């Protein structure tokens, strides 16, 4: 049989190219990539040994040489499939397995195979060779194929079992590699003269390399830092495998102030110098860029975390010479112990984000508790509850009657959203609305409330009930949407409702975000016939000027203000004066949070217009509200 070595030669060239590529690019040598490198390095021996093996046998060369080459050939074959399995496992696990049973199962077949190969010259286990007889296979020859088959099958089963944890692209890639390799083995049986096996292996190595290269995160040339996505990827994998580690966070807190003083370029250079200083102390792939001013270190020596943090703090807090300027900066540091503090990627990311944005200019080493980890976890849970609520339509609208002192009737009500979650129970809008504002879901919630209120108005005869309109709360985020007015109009028109039945409450802080858009939107609403109310007046920073210049028919005094002023004399004075100003602008005053007879009497005495509070009724579901109104009006 004349053997054809073209494919072997081609695969040698392919391997040389692959090795050159690996060596010439900066790579994070994590476990996964290390295993791939070993796999490539060992695989590249296959075509060489393939050629050598037939050459030395065919040319009846010295016995020692034939034995050495053949033994190496068998060893390499077994090791390659072993490394292939390790590579597949490394996609899920962080490092070599720590379970003893698994270790034994993994290494024993390879060890047996190796022993059989090593003792071949003495016991002819795998093959026998002499110049006279030539090459003859031994009784345990079959094991040299059985062991690779075993590893290969294991890799396939592992991929199938872990399909939920593995990425889709990895599964597709590895399936292709497996199919092509099996097909090659079959071809080899049919056409033994064309040795295509090593070529397939080299191409598989190429595919795996490009797969890893594709998912590779960028490495900053001058600082050796890598992106934060990689930190989360590795962090999640380590936490999932219960591998303890800590994330040390470093931030230049006065970055913006330094930018103003020394210029952005100099400050960026300072930040890069610090990053490079830190980046060069650790292995590539251990330091991460979070933002211009923040970096993170993944540390696996957890018992040294505190010591390391304090040492770095002392070193970094020194002054840095940038372009001849001595710049000293405020360094803020903390560390997260995983999985003790958190083992969840989203929490990790929330903590890092929060540290990066923390309103603090002074430096120091702070405790992780100062990042209010439980708050983040709660926020995450509430976010999930909001998603569930929107998906399952489990938001509700309650109504709280508002009493008119002048007419002695309940002439309006405030619509208030409610959320009861199967996992968290009832969640207050005071908690979930700000969270919904942060992630944008408040727009969907607001639309739901508006629809429900419109439905209520359409279903009931407002005049007969003695109701003039229903008040509902608008969030800042809603008011600033591009299609806000159009959206309100669409919903209101869908139920064929006169805008006069709706009073939209906004809070005063809303105008801080984008005063022009906000004012313009409110004006448009006013022109269309909606009434507007200023909610929570008296909380935070009240801008009287803005209140006076906007067209609010109603001003709602916040419950704290109401409750204090009915008991504290000095506040009473302010309350009454403000009420007079509002009346002089032809607007009405609603006092929120009225709970007692004394409060009610006081407000009545000073001529307040409307009263809202538990004194009359808590917010109640629609039917209960209608009953209440029918009974009282
Ligand atoms: P708000 O608009 O100032 O609503 C008044 C809040 O005071 C309501 O709380 C109401 O239940 C409560 N309240 C009424 N009378 C009394 C009383 O006598 N004593 C006490 N202690 N509290 C009283 P709730 O329903 O928990 O809502 C809290 C806040 O959540 C609302 O404050 C509003 O800012 C926001 N919110 C509620 N529903 C919506 C909504 O549909 N959309 C938006 N964007 N925000 C909403
Ligand atoms: Mg309100
Ligand atoms: Mg209010």
XYZ file of C-alpha atoms and ligand atoms in Angstrom, residues 535-536 558 592, ligand 3:
5
model
C -48.181 66.375 44.372
C -46.170 66.146 47.586
C -47.579 66.230 51.560
C -52.829 64.542 52.279
Mg -48.623 62.888 47.664
